[in-house]
PDB file of C-alpha atoms in Angstrom:
ATOM      1  CA  MET A  19       0.553  13.810  23.692  1.00  0.00           C
ATOM      2  CA  ALA A  20       1.650  15.733  20.622  1.00  0.00           C
ATOM      3  CA  ALA A  21       5.068  17.338  20.789  1.00  0.00           C
ATOM      4  CA  PHE A  22       4.967  21.120  20.481  1.00  0.00           C
ATOM      5  CA  LEU A  23       7.787  23.513  19.776  1.00  0.00           C
ATOM      6  CA  GLY A  24       6.761  26.914  21.071  1.00  0.00           C
ATOM      7  CA  ALA A  25       8.132  30.257  19.948  1.00  0.00           C
ATOM      8  CA  SER A  26      10.897  30.037  22.530  1.00  0.00           C
ATOM      9  CA  ASP A  27      11.998  26.677  21.136  1.00  0.00           C
ATOM     10  CA  ILE A  28      12.396  27.770  17.523  1.00  0.00           C
ATOM     11  CA  ALA A  29      14.740  30.470  16.310  1.00  0.00           C
ATOM     12  CA  SER A  30      13.004  33.642  15.210  1.00  0.00           C
ATOM     13  CA  ASN A  31      14.256  33.173  11.663  1.00  0.00           C
ATOM     14  CA  SER A  32      12.958  29.587  11.417  1.00  0.00           C
ATOM     15  CA  ALA A  33      10.611  28.632   8.606  1.00  0.00           C
ATOM     16  CA  ILE A  34       8.670  26.489  11.100  1.00  0.00           C
ATOM     17  CA  GLN A  35       6.111  28.052  13.424  1.00  0.00           C
ATOM     18  CA  LEU A  36       5.436  24.821  15.324  1.00  0.00           C
ATOM     19  CA  THR A  37       5.512  21.056  14.915  1.00  0.00           C
ATOM     20  CA  ILE A  38       3.029  18.392  15.957  1.00  0.00           C
ATOM     21  CA  GLN A  39       3.975  14.738  16.347  1.00  0.00           C
ATOM     22  CA  ALA A  40       0.762  12.734  16.536  1.00  0.00           C
ATOM     23  CA  ASN A  41       0.341   9.541  18.500  1.00  0.00           C
ATOM     24  CA  ARG A  42      -1.099   6.615  16.586  1.00  0.00           C
ATOM     25  CA  ARG A  43      -4.442   5.300  17.811  1.00  0.00           C
ATOM     26  CA  ASP A  44      -5.788   1.779  17.445  1.00  0.00           C
ATOM     27  CA  LEU A  45      -9.374   1.840  16.214  1.00  0.00           C
ATOM     28  CA  GLY A  46      -9.872  -1.892  16.590  1.00  0.00           C
ATOM     29  CA  GLY A  47      -7.214  -3.406  14.363  1.00  0.00           C
ATOM     30  CA  PHE A  48      -6.831  -0.250  12.298  1.00  0.00           C
ATOM     31  CA  GLU A  49      -4.464   2.547  13.267  1.00  0.00           C
ATOM     32  CA  VAL A  50      -4.679   6.266  12.540  1.00  0.00           C
ATOM     33  CA  ALA A  51      -2.442   9.186  13.422  1.00  0.00           C
ATOM     34  CA  ARG A  52      -4.551  12.214  14.317  1.00  0.00           C
ATOM     35  CA  LEU A  53      -2.826  15.449  13.396  1.00  0.00           C
ATOM     36  CA  LEU A  54      -5.664  17.993  13.508  1.00  0.00           C
ATOM     37  CA  PRO A  55      -7.291  19.273  15.604  1.00  0.00           C
ATOM     38  CA  GLN A  56      -4.741  19.587  18.405  1.00  0.00           C
ATOM     39  CA  PRO A  57      -4.662  21.810  21.513  1.00  0.00           C
ATOM     40  CA  GLN A  58      -1.748  23.720  19.989  1.00  0.00           C
ATOM     41  CA  ARG A  59      -3.364  24.178  16.597  1.00  0.00           C
ATOM     42  CA  ARG A  60      -6.933  23.436  15.616  1.00  0.00           C
ATOM     43  CA  THR A  61      -6.850  24.361  11.931  1.00  0.00           C
ATOM     44  CA  VAL A  62      -4.536  25.048   8.998  1.00  0.00           C
ATOM     45  CA  GLY A  63      -6.441  27.163   6.519  1.00  0.00           C
ATOM     46  CA  PRO A  64      -9.871  25.505   6.300  1.00  0.00           C
ATOM     47  CA  PHE A  65      -8.481  22.059   7.227  1.00  0.00           C
ATOM     48  CA  ILE A  66     -10.031  21.257  10.604  1.00  0.00           C
ATOM     49  CA  PHE A  67      -9.365  17.513  10.762  1.00  0.00           C
ATOM     50  CA  LEU A  68      -6.472  15.453   9.420  1.00  0.00           C
ATOM     51  CA  ASP A  69      -5.885  11.729   9.912  1.00  0.00           C
ATOM     52  CA  HIS A  70      -3.146   9.536   8.467  1.00  0.00           C
ATOM     53  CA  MET A  71      -4.868   6.139   8.084  1.00  0.00           C
ATOM     54  CA  GLY A  72      -2.797   2.981   8.363  1.00  0.00           C
ATOM     55  CA  PRO A  73      -0.949   1.397   6.772  1.00  0.00           C
ATOM     56  CA  ALA A  74      -3.154  -1.536   7.762  1.00  0.00           C
ATOM     57  CA  GLU A  75      -2.927  -5.145   6.613  1.00  0.00           C
ATOM     58  CA  PHE A  76      -6.155  -7.179   6.613  1.00  0.00           C
ATOM     59  CA  PRO A  77      -6.431 -10.972   6.310  1.00  0.00           C
ATOM     60  CA  PRO A  78      -9.014 -12.461   3.924  1.00  0.00           C
ATOM     61  CA  GLY A  79     -12.544 -11.654   5.056  1.00  0.00           C
ATOM     62  CA  ALA A  80     -11.525  -8.589   7.067  1.00  0.00           C
ATOM     63  CA  GLY A  81     -11.510  -4.851   6.394  1.00  0.00           C
ATOM     64  CA  ILE A  82     -12.946  -1.590   7.677  1.00  0.00           C
ATOM     65  CA  ASP A  83     -16.646  -1.127   8.421  1.00  0.00           C
ATOM     66  CA  VAL A  84     -17.462   2.467   9.284  1.00  0.00           C
ATOM     67  CA  ARG A  85     -21.241   2.334   9.731  1.00  0.00           C
ATOM     68  CA  PRO A  86     -23.523   5.183   8.560  1.00  0.00           C
ATOM     69  CA  HIS A  87     -22.939   8.397  10.488  1.00  0.00           C
ATOM     70  CA  PRO A  88     -23.875  12.080   9.942  1.00  0.00           C
ATOM     71  CA  HIS A  89     -21.932  15.248   9.110  1.00  0.00           C
ATOM     72  CA  ILE A  90     -22.797  18.944   8.905  1.00  0.00           C
ATOM     73  CA  GLY A  91     -20.851  22.105   8.032  1.00  0.00           C
ATOM     74  CA  LEU A  92     -17.835  20.484   6.374  1.00  0.00           C
ATOM     75  CA  ALA A  93     -16.475  18.637   3.369  1.00  0.00           C
ATOM     76  CA  THR A  94     -14.823  15.249   3.835  1.00  0.00           C
ATOM     77  CA  VAL A  95     -11.836  14.469   1.623  1.00  0.00           C
ATOM     78  CA  THR A  96     -10.632  10.884   1.168  1.00  0.00           C
ATOM     79  CA  TYR A  97      -7.333  10.201  -0.612  1.00  0.00           C
ATOM     80  CA  LEU A  98      -5.705   6.769  -0.658  1.00  0.00           C
ATOM     81  CA  PHE A  99      -2.120   5.618  -1.130  1.00  0.00           C
ATOM     82  CA  ALA A 100      -3.109   1.929  -1.177  1.00  0.00           C
ATOM     83  CA  GLY A 101      -6.259  -0.188  -1.002  1.00  0.00           C
ATOM     84  CA  GLU A 102      -9.867   0.755  -1.709  1.00  0.00           C
ATOM     85  CA  ILE A 103     -12.956   1.950   0.141  1.00  0.00           C
ATOM     86  CA  GLU A 104     -16.605   1.769  -0.868  1.00  0.00           C
ATOM     87  CA  HIS A 105     -18.462   4.986  -0.070  1.00  0.00           C
ATOM     88  CA  ARG A 106     -22.271   5.020   0.302  1.00  0.00           C
ATOM     89  CA  ASP A 107     -24.309   8.056   1.280  1.00  0.00           C
ATOM     90  CA  SER A 108     -27.814   9.367   1.845  1.00  0.00           C
ATOM     91  CA  LEU A 109     -27.840  10.936  -1.630  1.00  0.00           C
ATOM     92  CA  GLY A 110     -27.848   7.395  -3.024  1.00  0.00           C
ATOM     93  CA  VAL A 111     -24.225   7.544  -4.203  1.00  0.00           C
ATOM     94  CA  VAL A 112     -22.230   4.304  -4.244  1.00  0.00           C
ATOM     95  CA  GLN A 113     -18.588   4.906  -5.196  1.00  0.00           C
ATOM     96  CA  THR A 114     -15.393   2.913  -4.759  1.00  0.00           C
ATOM     97  CA  ILE A 115     -12.253   4.984  -4.340  1.00  0.00           C
ATOM     98  CA  GLN A 116      -8.885   3.700  -5.564  1.00  0.00           C
ATOM     99  CA  PRO A 117      -5.363   5.017  -4.840  1.00  0.00           C
ATOM    100  CA  GLY A 118      -4.825   8.494  -6.293  1.00  0.00           C
ATOM    101  CA  ASP A 119      -8.551   9.262  -6.627  1.00  0.00           C
ATOM    102  CA  VAL A 120     -10.362  11.949  -4.626  1.00  0.00           C
ATOM    103  CA  ASN A 121     -13.732  11.551  -2.937  1.00  0.00           C
ATOM    104  CA  TRP A 122     -15.016  15.019  -1.998  1.00  0.00           C
ATOM    105  CA  MET A 123     -18.273  14.994  -0.014  1.00  0.00           C
ATOM    106  CA  THR A 124     -19.827  18.319   0.978  1.00  0.00           C
ATOM    107  CA  ALA A 125     -22.054  17.772   4.011  1.00  0.00           C
ATOM    108  CA  GLY A 126     -23.499  21.284   4.192  1.00  0.00           C
ATOM    109  CA  ARG A 127     -26.838  21.158   6.007  1.00  0.00           C
ATOM    110  CA  GLY A 128     -26.524  17.415   6.548  1.00  0.00           C
ATOM    111  CA  ILE A 129     -25.497  14.111   4.993  1.00  0.00           C
ATOM    112  CA  VAL A 130     -25.022  10.523   6.166  1.00  0.00           C
ATOM    113  CA  HIS A 131     -22.421   8.122   4.785  1.00  0.00           C
ATOM    114  CA  SER A 132     -20.632   4.840   5.395  1.00  0.00           C
ATOM    115  CA  GLU A 133     -17.164   3.646   4.415  1.00  0.00           C
ATOM    116  CA  ARG A 134     -16.332  -0.040   4.072  1.00  0.00           C
ATOM    117  CA  THR A 135     -13.828  -2.354   2.472  1.00  0.00           C
ATOM    118  CA  PRO A 136     -15.571  -3.650  -0.686  1.00  0.00           C
ATOM    119  CA  ARG A 137     -16.710  -7.262  -0.709  1.00  0.00           C
ATOM    120  CA  ARG A 138     -14.408  -8.198  -3.589  1.00  0.00           C
ATOM    121  CA  ALA A 139     -11.377  -6.839  -1.715  1.00  0.00           C
ATOM    122  CA  ARG A 140     -12.205  -9.052   1.283  1.00  0.00           C
ATOM    123  CA  ALA A 141     -11.826 -12.174  -0.840  1.00  0.00           C
ATOM    124  CA  LYS A 142      -8.084 -12.017  -0.239  1.00  0.00           C
ATOM    125  CA  ALA A 143      -5.593 -10.263   2.015  1.00  0.00           C
ATOM    126  CA  SER A 144      -5.709  -6.491   1.503  1.00  0.00           C
ATOM    127  CA  ARG A 145      -3.980  -3.291   2.536  1.00  0.00           C
ATOM    128  CA  LEU A 146      -5.313   0.176   3.335  1.00  0.00           C
ATOM    129  CA  HIS A 147      -3.273   3.367   3.592  1.00  0.00           C
ATOM    130  CA  GLY A 148      -4.171   7.005   3.027  1.00  0.00           C
ATOM    131  CA  MET A 149      -5.341  10.371   4.318  1.00  0.00           C
ATOM    132  CA  GLN A 150      -8.727  11.464   5.625  1.00  0.00           C
ATOM    133  CA  SER A 151      -9.374  15.172   6.085  1.00  0.00           C
ATOM    134  CA  TRP A 152     -12.237  17.549   6.790  1.00  0.00           C
ATOM    135  CA  VAL A 153     -12.465  21.033   5.328  1.00  0.00           C
ATOM    136  CA  ALA A 154     -14.659  23.464   7.254  1.00  0.00           C
ATOM    137  CA  LEU A 155     -17.084  25.349   5.022  1.00  0.00           C
ATOM    138  CA  PRO A 156     -17.211  29.173   5.016  1.00  0.00           C
ATOM    139  CA  ARG A 157     -20.021  30.627   7.143  1.00  0.00           C
ATOM    140  CA  ASP A 158     -22.127  31.541   4.106  1.00  0.00           C
ATOM    141  CA  HIS A 159     -21.893  27.966   2.785  1.00  0.00           C
ATOM    142  CA  GLU A 160     -22.287  25.953   5.992  1.00  0.00           C
ATOM    143  CA  GLU A 161     -25.880  25.072   5.075  1.00  0.00           C
ATOM    144  CA  VAL A 162     -25.433  24.350   1.359  1.00  0.00           C
ATOM    145  CA  VAL A 163     -27.219  21.442  -0.262  1.00  0.00           C
ATOM    146  CA  PRO A 164     -25.124  18.306   0.346  1.00  0.00           C
ATOM    147  CA  SER A 165     -23.221  16.848  -2.607  1.00  0.00           C
ATOM    148  CA  PHE A 166     -20.662  14.209  -3.521  1.00  0.00           C
ATOM    149  CA  TYR A 167     -18.082  14.217  -6.306  1.00  0.00           C
ATOM    150  CA  HIS A 168     -15.586  11.545  -7.281  1.00  0.00           C
ATOM    151  CA  HIS A 169     -12.462  12.598  -9.175  1.00  0.00           C
ATOM    152  CA  PRO A 170     -10.354   9.780 -10.670  1.00  0.00           C
ATOM    153  CA  ALA A 171      -6.588  10.055 -10.458  1.00  0.00           C
ATOM    154  CA  SER A 172      -6.392  10.645 -14.212  1.00  0.00           C
ATOM    155  CA  VAL A 173      -7.982  14.122 -13.976  1.00  0.00           C
ATOM    156  CA  LEU A 174      -5.747  15.503 -11.216  1.00  0.00           C
ATOM    157  CA  PRO A 175      -2.794  17.693 -12.281  1.00  0.00           C
ATOM    158  CA  LYS A 176       0.563  15.891 -12.131  1.00  0.00           C
ATOM    159  CA  LEU A 177       3.450  18.335 -11.777  1.00  0.00           C
ATOM    160  CA  THR A 178       7.223  17.984 -11.709  1.00  0.00           C
ATOM    161  CA  ARG A 179       9.725  20.246 -10.009  1.00  0.00           C
ATOM    162  CA  GLY A 180      13.167  18.837 -10.716  1.00  0.00           C
ATOM    163  CA  ASP A 181      13.063  15.224  -9.507  1.00  0.00           C
ATOM    164  CA  VAL A 182       9.952  15.841  -7.371  1.00  0.00           C
ATOM    165  CA  THR A 183       6.545  14.620  -8.526  1.00  0.00           C
ATOM    166  CA  ILE A 184       3.459  16.449  -7.217  1.00  0.00           C
ATOM    167  CA  THR A 185      -0.221  15.545  -7.475  1.00  0.00           C
ATOM    168  CA  LEU A 186      -2.480  18.545  -6.924  1.00  0.00           C
ATOM    169  CA  ILE A 187      -5.389  16.974  -5.041  1.00  0.00           C
ATOM    170  CA  ALA A 188      -7.434  20.155  -4.570  1.00  0.00           C
ATOM    171  CA  GLY A 189      -7.125  23.906  -4.815  1.00  0.00           C
ATOM    172  CA  ALA A 190      -4.311  25.901  -6.404  1.00  0.00           C
ATOM    173  CA  ALA A 191      -0.527  25.658  -5.989  1.00  0.00           C
ATOM    174  CA  PHE A 192       2.656  25.561  -8.078  1.00  0.00           C
ATOM    175  CA  ASP A 193       0.954  27.551 -10.883  1.00  0.00           C
ATOM    176  CA  ALA A 194      -1.713  24.866 -11.354  1.00  0.00           C
ATOM    177  CA  GLU A 195      -5.321  24.319 -10.289  1.00  0.00           C
ATOM    178  CA  SER A 196      -7.172  21.119  -9.469  1.00  0.00           C
ATOM    179  CA  PRO A 197     -10.604  20.435 -11.019  1.00  0.00           C
ATOM    180  CA  VAL A 198     -11.948  19.569  -7.557  1.00  0.00           C
ATOM    181  CA  ASN A 199     -14.508  22.226  -6.610  1.00  0.00           C
ATOM    182  CA  THR A 200     -13.950  23.950  -3.246  1.00  0.00           C
ATOM    183  CA  TYR A 201     -15.762  26.708  -1.364  1.00  0.00           C
ATOM    184  CA  SER A 202     -12.668  28.537  -0.123  1.00  0.00           C
ATOM    185  CA  PRO A 203      -9.077  29.199  -1.243  1.00  0.00           C
ATOM    186  CA  LEU A 204      -6.933  26.199  -0.323  1.00  0.00           C
ATOM    187  CA  PHE A 205      -4.281  23.781  -1.544  1.00  0.00           C
ATOM    188  CA  TYR A 206      -3.753  20.067  -0.946  1.00  0.00           C
ATOM    189  CA  CYS A 207      -0.836  18.243  -2.583  1.00  0.00           C
ATOM    190  CA  ASP A 208       0.785  14.806  -2.573  1.00  0.00           C
ATOM    191  CA  ALA A 209       4.543  15.154  -3.161  1.00  0.00           C
ATOM    192  CA  GLN A 210       7.013  12.336  -3.836  1.00  0.00           C
ATOM    193  CA  LEU A 211      10.618  13.371  -3.167  1.00  0.00           C
ATOM    194  CA  PRO A 212      13.437  10.978  -4.144  1.00  0.00           C
ATOM    195  CA  GLN A 213      16.488  10.981  -1.901  1.00  0.00           C
ATOM    196  CA  GLY A 214      18.589  14.067  -2.579  1.00  0.00           C
ATOM    197  CA  SER A 215      15.813  16.058  -4.241  1.00  0.00           C
ATOM    198  CA  GLU A 216      14.657  19.557  -3.297  1.00  0.00           C
ATOM    199  CA  LEU A 217      11.301  21.345  -3.427  1.00  0.00           C
ATOM    200  CA  PRO A 218      11.029  25.118  -2.830  1.00  0.00           C
ATOM    201  CA  LEU A 219       7.726  25.779  -1.051  1.00  0.00           C
ATOM    202  CA  GLU A 220       6.783  28.945  -2.874  1.00  0.00           C
ATOM    203  CA  ILE A 221       3.071  28.556  -2.180  1.00  0.00           C
ATOM    204  CA  ASP A 222       1.022  31.738  -2.023  1.00  0.00           C
ATOM    205  CA  HIS A 223      -1.504  30.879   0.689  1.00  0.00           C
ATOM    206  CA  GLU A 224      -2.098  32.443   4.085  1.00  0.00           C
ATOM    207  CA  GLU A 225      -1.623  29.278   6.184  1.00  0.00           C
ATOM    208  CA  ARG A 226       0.533  26.314   5.149  1.00  0.00           C
ATOM    209  CA  ALA A 227       1.651  22.994   6.577  1.00  0.00           C
ATOM    210  CA  VAL A 228       3.873  20.051   5.635  1.00  0.00           C
ATOM    211  CA  TYR A 229       3.128  16.495   6.752  1.00  0.00           C
ATOM    212  CA  VAL A 230       5.812  13.823   6.412  1.00  0.00           C
ATOM    213  CA  ALA A 231       3.991  10.571   5.663  1.00  0.00           C
ATOM    214  CA  SER A 232       7.208   8.571   5.160  1.00  0.00           C
ATOM    215  CA  GLY A 233      10.915   9.023   4.621  1.00  0.00           C
ATOM    216  CA  GLY A 234      12.708  12.014   6.071  1.00  0.00           C
ATOM    217  CA  VAL A 235      13.168  15.629   5.030  1.00  0.00           C
ATOM    218  CA  ARG A 236      14.818  18.814   6.154  1.00  0.00           C
ATOM    219  CA  LEU A 237      12.979  22.088   6.020  1.00  0.00           C
ATOM    220  CA  ASP A 238      15.595  24.825   5.686  1.00  0.00           C
ATOM    221  CA  GLY A 239      17.936  22.595   7.686  1.00  0.00           C
ATOM    222  CA  GLU A 240      15.487  21.442  10.381  1.00  0.00           C
ATOM    223  CA  ALA A 241      14.889  17.684  10.325  1.00  0.00           C
ATOM    224  CA  LEU A 242      11.310  16.394  10.142  1.00  0.00           C
ATOM    225  CA  ARG A 243      10.768  12.708  10.811  1.00  0.00           C
ATOM    226  CA  PRO A 244       7.790  10.639   9.615  1.00  0.00           C
ATOM    227  CA  GLY A 245       4.556  11.452  11.406  1.00  0.00           C
ATOM    228  CA  THR A 246       5.441  15.128  11.837  1.00  0.00           C
ATOM    229  CA  LEU A 247       3.107  17.966  10.877  1.00  0.00           C
ATOM    230  CA  ALA A 248       5.066  21.212  10.519  1.00  0.00           C
ATOM    231  CA  ILE A 249       3.181  24.525  10.423  1.00  0.00           C
ATOM    232  CA  LEU A 250       5.103  27.032   8.338  1.00  0.00           C
ATOM    233  CA  ALA A 251       5.861  30.516   9.569  1.00  0.00           C
ATOM    234  CA  ASP A 252       4.061  33.415   7.921  1.00  0.00           C
ATOM    235  CA  ARG A 253       5.584  34.672   4.670  1.00  0.00           C
ATOM    236  CA  SER A 254       8.392  32.107   4.769  1.00  0.00           C
ATOM    237  CA  SER A 255       9.600  30.465   1.540  1.00  0.00           C
ATOM    238  CA  PRO A 256      11.525  27.416   2.773  1.00  0.00           C
ATOM    239  CA  THR A 257      12.933  24.541   0.760  1.00  0.00           C
ATOM    240  CA  LEU A 258      12.278  20.869   1.466  1.00  0.00           C
ATOM    241  CA  ARG A 259      15.321  18.620   1.051  1.00  0.00           C
ATOM    242  CA  ALA A 260      14.865  14.839   1.120  1.00  0.00           C
ATOM    243  CA  HIS A 261      17.596  12.809   2.837  1.00  0.00           C
ATOM    244  CA  ALA A 262      15.639   9.617   2.024  1.00  0.00           C
ATOM    245  CA  ASP A 263      12.935   8.747  -0.470  1.00  0.00           C
ATOM    246  CA  SER A 264      10.039  10.674   1.052  1.00  0.00           C
ATOM    247  CA  HIS A 265       6.282  11.033   0.788  1.00  0.00           C
ATOM    248  CA  VAL A 266       5.005  14.429   1.912  1.00  0.00           C
ATOM    249  CA  MET A 267       1.559  16.050   2.020  1.00  0.00           C
ATOM    250  CA  LEU A 268       1.261  19.822   1.607  1.00  0.00           C
ATOM    251  CA  LEU A 269      -1.906  21.606   2.744  1.00  0.00           C
ATOM    252  CA  GLY A 270      -3.427  24.875   3.863  1.00  0.00           C
ATOM    253  CA  GLY A 271      -5.255  27.906   2.563  1.00  0.00           C
ATOM    254  CA  ALA A 272      -7.034  31.043   3.725  1.00  0.00           C
ATOM    255  CA  ALA A 273      -7.686  31.274   7.453  1.00  0.00           C
ATOM    256  CA  LEU A 274     -11.230  30.414   8.508  1.00  0.00           C
ATOM    257  CA  ASP A 275     -13.707  33.274   8.725  1.00  0.00           C
ATOM    258  CA  GLY A 276     -14.233  32.903  12.465  1.00  0.00           C
ATOM    259  CA  GLU A 277     -14.243  30.220  15.139  1.00  0.00           C
ATOM    260  CA  ARG A 278     -15.529  26.728  14.411  1.00  0.00           C
ATOM    261  CA  HIS A 279     -16.945  24.323  16.938  1.00  0.00           C
ATOM    262  CA  ILE A 280     -16.380  20.612  16.435  1.00  0.00           C
ATOM    263  CA  TRP A 281     -18.290  17.873  18.230  1.00  0.00           C
ATOM    264  CA  TRP A 282     -18.145  14.273  17.036  1.00  0.00           C
ATOM    265  CA  ASN A 283     -18.793  14.487  13.252  1.00  0.00           C
ATOM    266  CA  PHE A 284     -20.360  17.945  13.351  1.00  0.00           C
ATOM    267  CA  VAL A 285     -18.615  21.236  12.522  1.00  0.00           C
ATOM    268  CA  SER A 286     -20.299  24.635  12.749  1.00  0.00           C
ATOM    269  CA  SER A 287     -19.741  28.294  13.614  1.00  0.00           C
ATOM    270  CA  SER A 288     -22.823  27.938  15.862  1.00  0.00           C
ATOM    271  CA  LYS A 289     -22.989  25.828  19.022  1.00  0.00           C
ATOM    272  CA  SER A 290     -26.785  25.816  18.791  1.00  0.00           C
ATOM    273  CA  ARG A 291     -26.574  24.354  15.277  1.00  0.00           C
ATOM    274  CA  ILE A 292     -24.507  21.475  16.624  1.00  0.00           C
ATOM    275  CA  GLU A 293     -27.077  20.909  19.375  1.00  0.00           C
ATOM    276  CA  ARG A 294     -29.803  20.806  16.733  1.00  0.00           C
ATOM    277  CA  ALA A 295     -27.801  18.267  14.704  1.00  0.00           C
ATOM    278  CA  LYS A 296     -27.439  16.084  17.805  1.00  0.00           C
ATOM    279  CA  GLN A 297     -31.183  16.110  18.321  1.00  0.00           C
ATOM    280  CA  GLN A 298     -31.816  15.376  14.649  1.00  0.00           C
ATOM    281  CA  TRP A 299     -29.599  12.286  14.802  1.00  0.00           C
ATOM    282  CA  ARG A 300     -31.252  11.105  18.042  1.00  0.00           C
ATOM    283  CA  ASN A 301     -34.676  11.531  16.437  1.00  0.00           C
ATOM    284  CA  ASP A 302     -33.734   9.789  13.157  1.00  0.00           C
ATOM    285  CA  GLN A 303     -34.311  13.011  11.196  1.00  0.00           C
ATOM    286  CA  PHE A 304     -31.322  12.696   8.861  1.00  0.00           C
ATOM    287  CA  ASP A 305     -31.825  10.978   5.515  1.00  0.00           C
ATOM    288  CA  ARG A 306     -30.747   7.342   5.551  1.00  0.00           C
ATOM    289  CA  VAL A 307     -28.190   5.544   3.416  1.00  0.00           C
ATOM    290  CA  PRO A 308     -30.212   3.403   0.987  1.00  0.00           C
ATOM    291  CA  GLY A 309     -29.730  -0.307   1.595  1.00  0.00           C
ATOM    292  CA  ASP A 310     -27.836   0.124   4.889  1.00  0.00           C
ATOM    293  CA  SER A 311     -29.889  -0.161   8.093  1.00  0.00           C
ATOM    294  CA  GLU A 312     -26.885   0.069  10.441  1.00  0.00           C
ATOM    295  CA  PHE A 313     -25.796   3.316  12.070  1.00  0.00           C
ATOM    296  CA  ILE A 314     -23.405   4.723  14.671  1.00  0.00           C
ATOM    297  CA  PRO A 315     -25.323   5.945  17.739  1.00  0.00           C
ATOM    298  CA  LEU A 316     -24.781   9.475  19.008  1.00  0.00           C
ATOM    299  CA  PRO A 317     -22.002   9.468  21.639  1.00  0.00           C
ATOM    300  CA  GLU A 318     -23.378  10.104  25.106  1.00  0.00           C
TER     301      GLU A 318
END
């Protein structure tokens, strides 16, 4: 179970509202650490799902094979540290993502996609490591026309704060804005902190979190070990201090405009809409991924 520090466990003047330490799960030779949703905290801003994938090492001929499956009411965000994934979807898009790129897929009223290790990468031993997240869409955009956009690493803002290097994956932070189009105010950053460096978290968003992917940091004196998601207290302006070379993800944004229900790969403000999506998948009423006859059955 995730570790949770309640209000009684953290001093009232702490910059941390709570921490979550995710357990790693084996998905058949490939591990992920699920950070959101959790019983203690389901969302941070519009981020409703957050997985740390890998790192995974594959021998020649092996890789990931996530068969076609549906989504509604959300945007999926894939960001890799190492390796590559081939994305295919029901819009006919075929796109390989490399480290530092962003794949942003808006499901809206419904989309189907698959994610696999490309054939050329299977010719030799390979590695896969990165982040997979879902961003819940605002109520008035839950049924938008589905879309997919690929953003190469070269177009993302690269910022420096002292010795710290920051890639602004999406949204606005640190006086910069990413070209990735979003439907709600948010921020998503990849920060590299050399040992001994500091990063003031002066980020003007309603809800904010820090995830330590590797290394070790202190947040206003409180130690955060790798695998920890720390939710920041309201209106706090803490400083991250790295006591080892560290890799940290920063994320959050405006609070969601109401409750969201999540079942399997479906997210919606309406339970009945999720039931309809279930029936659509059972009845083969979603568009198919061209050239891929496989699919993941609806969980029963």
